[in-house]
Amino acid sequence: MNGGKGKGRLIYVMGPSGAGKDSLLAWLKAKLPPQADVHWARRTITRPVRPGDEQHHSVDADAFRRLRDAQAFAFHWQANGLHYGVQHVELAPLAAGRRVIVSGSRAYLPQALDKFPALAVVQITASVETLRHRLLARSRETPEAVEARVRRALAYQAPAHAIVIRNDGTLDVAGAALLSAFERL
């Protein structure tokens, strides 16, 4: 696992909608032993917390703007009409040698790499068919909006150094691949 003090590792996990990123992160969190010494960075998002979803800090747009203006965020971005941020305090465990997992945005990755060039990038992905099926099953968006998301997912190219985890099969299979990759970080 991780070495000594001051050698923390920032792990930036990203993926398109429908790839199962949140499900895989929940699987990993449940499977990691306590000695893994991982901090799960809690995001600040301008949406209410919903049962069964990511447990984030929910704020309104004005509160988010105040936090951003006060430079409280190490990372912040906008996507799908919402504001997302990771506060500096969430990255503090890096200084103690801990690994910190951040659920990030593909579009924001270049800025994240500018700030933390050594961050480990994990791309969760799935086939076009799987993405389309999962997004349509959610019934949150029109078929046209789903197709737009699928096109964006197809167009995205992860950096060459990214660890890519395919999540087309069972959660346990993809989860085992993620756990194996995580143990090497």
Tab-separated table of C-alpha atoms in Angstrom:
chain	number	residue	atom	x	y	z
A	1	MET	CA	0.000	0.000	0.000
A	2	ASN	CA	1.207	3.556	0.582
A	3	GLY	CA	4.585	4.464	1.985
A	4	GLY	CA	5.620	6.968	4.605
A	5	LYS	CA	4.635	10.455	5.647
A	6	GLY	CA	4.409	13.106	2.971
A	7	LYS	CA	4.095	10.595	0.162
A	8	GLY	CA	0.355	10.711	-0.267
A	9	ARG	CA	-1.163	9.985	-3.633
A	10	LEU	CA	-4.024	11.855	-5.236
A	11	ILE	CA	-6.222	9.515	-7.264
A	12	TYR	CA	-8.581	11.220	-9.712
A	13	VAL	CA	-11.421	8.936	-10.801
A	14	MET	CA	-13.547	10.005	-13.745
A	15	GLY	CA	-15.872	8.579	-16.339
A	16	PRO	CA	-18.892	9.329	-18.476
A	17	SER	CA	-22.423	9.173	-17.145
A	18	GLY	CA	-23.577	5.572	-17.196
A	19	ALA	CA	-20.112	4.060	-16.801
A	20	GLY	CA	-20.863	3.154	-13.191
A	21	LYS	CA	-18.215	5.309	-11.521
A	22	ASP	CA	-20.219	5.895	-8.341
A	23	SER	CA	-21.174	2.211	-8.078
A	24	LEU	CA	-17.554	1.141	-8.521
A	25	LEU	CA	-16.297	3.654	-5.975
A	26	ALA	CA	-18.898	2.416	-3.474
A	27	TRP	CA	-17.802	-1.178	-4.204
A	28	LEU	CA	-14.141	-0.228	-3.651
A	29	LYS	CA	-14.939	1.606	-0.424
A	30	ALA	CA	-16.727	-1.479	0.915
A	31	LYS	CA	-13.868	-3.834	-0.048
A	32	LEU	CA	-10.822	-1.851	1.060
A	33	PRO	CA	-9.448	-2.925	4.439
A	34	PRO	CA	-9.108	-0.262	7.168
A	35	GLN	CA	-5.318	-0.358	6.862
A	36	ALA	CA	-5.620	0.938	3.282
A	37	ASP	CA	-5.596	4.413	4.898
A	38	VAL	CA	-7.654	6.154	2.227
A	39	HIS	CA	-9.476	9.461	2.438
A	40	TRP	CA	-12.550	9.759	0.223
A	41	ALA	CA	-12.733	13.433	-0.748
A	42	ARG	CA	-16.249	14.701	-0.236
A	43	ARG	CA	-17.355	17.022	-3.008
A	44	THR	CA	-19.351	20.223	-2.638
A	45	ILE	CA	-22.212	20.275	-5.166
A	46	THR	CA	-25.102	22.620	-5.893
A	47	ARG	CA	-27.746	19.911	-5.638
A	48	PRO	CA	-29.574	18.273	-2.748
A	49	VAL	CA	-28.285	15.006	-1.324
A	50	ARG	CA	-30.498	12.136	-2.482
A	51	PRO	CA	-30.801	8.803	-0.679
A	52	GLY	CA	-28.534	6.215	-2.274
A	53	ASP	CA	-26.428	8.802	-4.107
A	54	GLU	CA	-23.036	10.257	-3.275
A	55	GLN	CA	-23.016	11.909	0.135
A	56	HIS	CA	-21.694	15.345	-0.751
A	57	HIS	CA	-21.793	18.780	0.844
A	58	SER	CA	-24.953	20.318	-0.592
A	59	VAL	CA	-24.911	24.087	-1.069
A	60	ASP	CA	-26.869	26.584	-3.120
A	61	ALA	CA	-25.259	28.564	-5.956
A	62	ASP	CA	-24.625	31.626	-3.762
A	63	ALA	CA	-22.842	29.585	-1.089
A	64	PHE	CA	-20.785	27.841	-3.780
A	65	ARG	CA	-19.807	31.210	-5.263
A	66	ARG	CA	-18.752	32.485	-1.822
A	67	LEU	CA	-16.598	29.379	-1.251
A	68	ARG	CA	-15.043	29.746	-4.700
A	69	ASP	CA	-14.377	33.461	-4.187
A	70	ALA	CA	-12.764	32.672	-0.811
A	71	GLN	CA	-10.499	30.189	-2.650
A	72	ALA	CA	-11.800	27.291	-0.564
A	73	PHE	CA	-11.625	24.905	-3.528
A	74	ALA	CA	-8.609	22.993	-4.775
A	75	PHE	CA	-10.750	22.002	-7.779
A	76	HIS	CA	-14.037	23.352	-9.077
A	77	TRP	CA	-15.975	22.967	-12.304
A	78	GLN	CA	-19.424	23.237	-13.802
A	79	ALA	CA	-21.250	20.398	-15.542
A	80	ASN	CA	-24.838	19.668	-16.468
A	81	GLY	CA	-26.086	22.876	-14.872
A	82	LEU	CA	-24.447	22.163	-11.499
A	83	HIS	CA	-21.324	23.428	-9.746
A	84	TYR	CA	-18.869	20.898	-8.289
A	85	GLY	CA	-15.918	21.524	-6.023
A	86	VAL	CA	-13.346	19.760	-3.877
A	87	GLN	CA	-12.276	21.892	-0.945
A	88	HIS	CA	-8.612	22.159	0.042
A	89	VAL	CA	-9.397	20.575	3.414
A	90	GLU	CA	-10.351	17.369	1.576
A	91	LEU	CA	-6.796	17.083	0.220
A	92	ALA	CA	-5.061	17.741	3.565
A	93	PRO	CA	-4.563	13.988	4.241
A	94	LEU	CA	-2.037	13.922	1.368
A	95	ALA	CA	0.482	15.671	3.639
A	96	ALA	CA	0.156	12.813	6.136
A	97	GLY	CA	1.002	10.242	3.462
A	98	ARG	CA	-2.541	9.086	2.828
A	99	ARG	CA	-4.113	8.350	-0.520
A	100	VAL	CA	-6.992	10.644	-1.421
A	101	ILE	CA	-9.647	9.611	-3.924
A	102	VAL	CA	-11.424	12.383	-5.815
A	103	SER	CA	-14.407	11.821	-8.074
A	104	GLY	CA	-13.595	14.249	-10.860
A	105	SER	CA	-14.684	15.514	-14.237
A	106	ARG	CA	-13.134	14.494	-17.542
A	107	ALA	CA	-13.412	18.083	-18.790
A	108	TYR	CA	-11.602	19.406	-15.695
A	109	LEU	CA	-8.727	16.891	-15.838
A	110	PRO	CA	-6.255	19.238	-17.631
A	111	GLN	CA	-6.620	21.821	-14.842
A	112	ALA	CA	-6.308	19.113	-12.177
A	113	LEU	CA	-3.081	17.913	-13.815
A	114	ASP	CA	-1.764	21.487	-13.895
A	115	LYS	CA	-2.293	21.722	-10.134
A	116	PHE	CA	-1.188	18.155	-9.305
A	117	PRO	CA	1.017	16.818	-12.137
A	118	ALA	CA	1.669	13.524	-10.308
A	119	LEU	CA	-1.981	12.650	-9.737
A	120	ALA	CA	-3.042	9.164	-10.738
A	121	VAL	CA	-5.846	9.157	-13.302
A	122	VAL	CA	-8.430	6.363	-13.348
A	123	GLN	CA	-10.941	6.352	-16.201
A	124	ILE	CA	-14.067	4.240	-15.663
A	125	THR	CA	-15.655	3.420	-18.997
A	126	ALA	CA	-18.121	1.096	-20.681
A	127	SER	CA	-19.195	0.229	-24.196
A	128	VAL	CA	-21.515	2.543	-26.114
A	129	GLU	CA	-24.283	-0.038	-25.792
A	130	THR	CA	-23.840	-0.284	-22.028
A	131	LEU	CA	-23.738	3.492	-21.565
A	132	ARG	CA	-26.855	3.970	-23.682
A	133	HIS	CA	-28.741	1.178	-21.886
A	134	ARG	CA	-27.870	2.488	-18.413
A	135	LEU	CA	-28.681	6.097	-19.247
A	136	LEU	CA	-32.030	5.216	-20.822
A	137	ALA	CA	-32.885	2.984	-17.842
A	138	ARG	CA	-32.417	5.960	-15.487
A	139	SER	CA	-35.243	7.830	-17.277
A	140	ARG	CA	-33.716	11.162	-16.239
A	141	GLU	CA	-33.152	12.549	-19.737
A	142	THR	CA	-34.664	12.526	-23.189
A	143	PRO	CA	-33.325	10.002	-25.709
A	144	GLU	CA	-31.678	12.941	-27.519
A	145	ALA	CA	-29.860	14.018	-24.359
A	146	VAL	CA	-28.737	10.426	-23.796
A	147	GLU	CA	-27.341	10.262	-27.338
A	148	ALA	CA	-25.472	13.529	-26.762
A	149	ARG	CA	-23.878	12.036	-23.624
A	150	VAL	CA	-22.931	8.874	-25.519
A	151	ARG	CA	-21.331	10.955	-28.306
A	152	ARG	CA	-19.305	12.925	-25.728
A	153	ALA	CA	-18.165	9.684	-24.117
A	154	LEU	CA	-17.078	8.316	-27.494
A	155	ALA	CA	-15.159	11.476	-28.363
A	156	TYR	CA	-13.201	11.590	-25.094
A	157	GLN	CA	-9.652	10.274	-25.112
A	158	ALA	CA	-8.160	9.579	-21.691
A	159	PRO	CA	-4.484	10.476	-21.279
A	160	ALA	CA	-2.011	7.731	-22.126
A	161	HIS	CA	-1.002	7.339	-18.454
A	162	ALA	CA	-4.593	6.805	-17.268
A	163	ILE	CA	-5.621	3.484	-15.784
A	164	VAL	CA	-8.720	2.406	-17.710
A	165	ILE	CA	-11.317	0.183	-16.049
A	166	ARG	CA	-14.052	-1.299	-18.283
A	167	ASN	CA	-17.382	-1.710	-16.528
A	168	ASP	CA	-19.504	-3.660	-19.005
A	169	GLY	CA	-20.061	-6.805	-16.955
A	170	THR	CA	-20.801	-7.391	-13.316
A	171	LEU	CA	-19.861	-4.908	-10.638
A	172	ASP	CA	-17.654	-7.538	-8.982
A	173	VAL	CA	-15.562	-8.043	-12.129
A	174	ALA	CA	-14.982	-4.326	-12.717
A	175	GLY	CA	-14.571	-3.776	-8.976
A	176	ALA	CA	-11.850	-6.426	-8.779
A	177	ALA	CA	-10.027	-4.705	-11.652
A	178	LEU	CA	-10.312	-1.355	-9.864
A	179	LEU	CA	-9.099	-2.851	-6.579
A	180	SER	CA	-6.123	-4.439	-8.335
A	181	ALA	CA	-5.224	-1.123	-9.971
A	182	PHE	CA	-5.684	0.726	-6.693
A	183	GLU	CA	-3.332	-1.636	-4.860
A	184	ARG	CA	-0.585	-0.718	-7.344
A	185	LEU	CA	-0.963	3.021	-6.720
